[in-house]
mmCIF file of C-alpha atoms in Angstrom:
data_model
loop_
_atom_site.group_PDB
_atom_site.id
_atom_site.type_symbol
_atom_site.label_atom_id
_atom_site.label_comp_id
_atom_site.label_asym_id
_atom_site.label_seq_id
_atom_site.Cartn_x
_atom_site.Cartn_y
_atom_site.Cartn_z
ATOM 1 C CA UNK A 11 142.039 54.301 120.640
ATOM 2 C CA UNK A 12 145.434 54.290 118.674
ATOM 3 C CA UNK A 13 147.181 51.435 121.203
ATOM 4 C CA UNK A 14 146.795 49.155 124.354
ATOM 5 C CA UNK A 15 147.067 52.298 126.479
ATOM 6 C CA UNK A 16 146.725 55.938 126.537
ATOM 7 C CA UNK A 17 147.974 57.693 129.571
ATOM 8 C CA UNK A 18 149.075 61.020 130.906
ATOM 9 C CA UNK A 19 150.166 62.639 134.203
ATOM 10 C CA UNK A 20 147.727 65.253 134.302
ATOM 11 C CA UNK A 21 148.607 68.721 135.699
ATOM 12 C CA UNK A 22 147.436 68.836 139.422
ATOM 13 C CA UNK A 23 147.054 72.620 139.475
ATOM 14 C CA UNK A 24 143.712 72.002 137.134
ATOM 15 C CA UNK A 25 142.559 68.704 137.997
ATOM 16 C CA UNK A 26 139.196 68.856 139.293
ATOM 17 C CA UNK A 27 136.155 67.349 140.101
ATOM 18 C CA UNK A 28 134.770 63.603 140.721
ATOM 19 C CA UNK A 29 136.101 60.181 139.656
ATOM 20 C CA UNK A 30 134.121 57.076 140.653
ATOM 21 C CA UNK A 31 135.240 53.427 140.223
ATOM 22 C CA UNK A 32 132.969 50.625 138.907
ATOM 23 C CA UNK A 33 135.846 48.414 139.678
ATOM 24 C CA UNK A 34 136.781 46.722 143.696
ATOM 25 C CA UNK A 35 140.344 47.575 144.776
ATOM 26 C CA UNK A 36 142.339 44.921 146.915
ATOM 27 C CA UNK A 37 144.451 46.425 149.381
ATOM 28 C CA UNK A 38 145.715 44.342 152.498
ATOM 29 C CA UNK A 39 143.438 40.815 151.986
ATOM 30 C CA UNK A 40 140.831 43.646 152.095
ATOM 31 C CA UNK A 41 138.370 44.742 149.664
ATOM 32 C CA UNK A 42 137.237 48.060 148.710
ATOM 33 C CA UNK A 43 134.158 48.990 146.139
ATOM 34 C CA UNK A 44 131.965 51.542 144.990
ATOM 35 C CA UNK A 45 134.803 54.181 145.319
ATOM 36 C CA UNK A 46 134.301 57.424 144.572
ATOM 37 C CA UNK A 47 137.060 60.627 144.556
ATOM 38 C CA UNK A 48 136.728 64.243 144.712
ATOM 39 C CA UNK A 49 139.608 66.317 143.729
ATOM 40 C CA UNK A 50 140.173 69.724 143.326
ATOM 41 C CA UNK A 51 143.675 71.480 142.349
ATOM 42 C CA UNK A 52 145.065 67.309 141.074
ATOM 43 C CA UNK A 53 144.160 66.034 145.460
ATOM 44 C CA UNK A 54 141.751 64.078 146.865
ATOM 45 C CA UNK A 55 139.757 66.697 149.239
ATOM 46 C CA UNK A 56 136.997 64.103 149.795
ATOM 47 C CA UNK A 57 136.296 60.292 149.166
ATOM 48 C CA UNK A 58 133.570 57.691 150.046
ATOM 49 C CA UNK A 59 133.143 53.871 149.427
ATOM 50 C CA UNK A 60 130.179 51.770 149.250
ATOM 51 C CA UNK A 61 132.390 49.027 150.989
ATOM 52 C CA UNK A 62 135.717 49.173 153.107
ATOM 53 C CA UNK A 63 135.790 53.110 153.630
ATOM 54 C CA UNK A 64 137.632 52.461 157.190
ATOM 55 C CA UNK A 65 140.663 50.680 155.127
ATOM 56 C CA UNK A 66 140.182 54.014 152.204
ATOM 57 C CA UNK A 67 140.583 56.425 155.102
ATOM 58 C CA UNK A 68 143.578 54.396 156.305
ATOM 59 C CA UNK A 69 145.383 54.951 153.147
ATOM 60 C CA UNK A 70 145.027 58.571 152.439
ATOM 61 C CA UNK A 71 146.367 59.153 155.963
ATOM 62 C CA UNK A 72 149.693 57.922 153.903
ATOM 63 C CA UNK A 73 151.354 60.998 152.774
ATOM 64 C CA UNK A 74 151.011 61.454 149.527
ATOM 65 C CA UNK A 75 148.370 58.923 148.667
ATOM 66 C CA UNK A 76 145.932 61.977 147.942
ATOM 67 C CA UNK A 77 148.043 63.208 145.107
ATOM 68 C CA UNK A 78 147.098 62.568 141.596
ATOM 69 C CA UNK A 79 149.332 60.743 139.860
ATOM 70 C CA UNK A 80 148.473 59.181 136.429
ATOM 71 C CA UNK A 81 145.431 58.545 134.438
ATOM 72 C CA UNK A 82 144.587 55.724 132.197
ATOM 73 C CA UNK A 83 142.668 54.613 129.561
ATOM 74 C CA UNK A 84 143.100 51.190 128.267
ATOM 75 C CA UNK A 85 141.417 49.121 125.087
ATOM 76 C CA UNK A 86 140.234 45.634 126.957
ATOM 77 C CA UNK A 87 139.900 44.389 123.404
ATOM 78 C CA UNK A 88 143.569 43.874 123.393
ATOM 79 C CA UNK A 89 143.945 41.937 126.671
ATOM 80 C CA UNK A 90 143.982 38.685 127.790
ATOM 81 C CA UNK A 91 142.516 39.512 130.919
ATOM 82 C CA UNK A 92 138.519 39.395 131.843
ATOM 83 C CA UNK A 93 138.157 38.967 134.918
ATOM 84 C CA UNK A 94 139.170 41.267 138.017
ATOM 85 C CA UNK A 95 142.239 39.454 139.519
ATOM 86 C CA UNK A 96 142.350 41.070 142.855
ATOM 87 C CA UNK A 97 146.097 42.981 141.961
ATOM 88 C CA UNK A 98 146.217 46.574 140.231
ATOM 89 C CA UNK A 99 148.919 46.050 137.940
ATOM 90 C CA UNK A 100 146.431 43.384 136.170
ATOM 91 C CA UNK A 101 142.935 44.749 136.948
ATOM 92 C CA UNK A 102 143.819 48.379 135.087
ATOM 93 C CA UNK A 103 143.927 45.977 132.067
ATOM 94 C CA UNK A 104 140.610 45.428 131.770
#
């Protein structure tokens, strides 16, 4: 990997097919794990979670939180962060 991060907004009109998260998110003092996204045409069209699924379903009745947005992928060798903190903007630095 050339640098700390590679990232793209991919196009939605092609984006398809399943992403799954090894990682909990923390959304409202809640947690969330075991995610696991299906999209087809760059939007979530169906989801499931090993672990806070009520809370998942509350967000993607947000508009827009079924859109894809960004993708990521980062070199952990470069961070100072090892741990999951609990707060995106650090955690997608692992």
């Amino acid at each position: 990997m050339p640098s700390f991060e590679i990232f793209t907004s991919p196009d939605y009109r092609q984006t398809s097919g399943w992403m799954k998260f090894n990682q909990p998110l923390y959304r409202y003092g809640q947690k969330i794990t075991g995610i696991s996204l299906k999209f087809e045409k760059g939007e979530v069209i169906e989801f499931d979670a090993q672990e806070g699924k009520d809370l998942l379903t509350e967000i993607f009745e947000i508009s827009g939180t079924k859109s894809l947005g960004e993708f990521s992928l980062t070199d952990g060798r470069h961070s100072r962060i090892t741990k999951a903190m609990g707060e995106t903007l650090y955690d997608e630095n692992m």
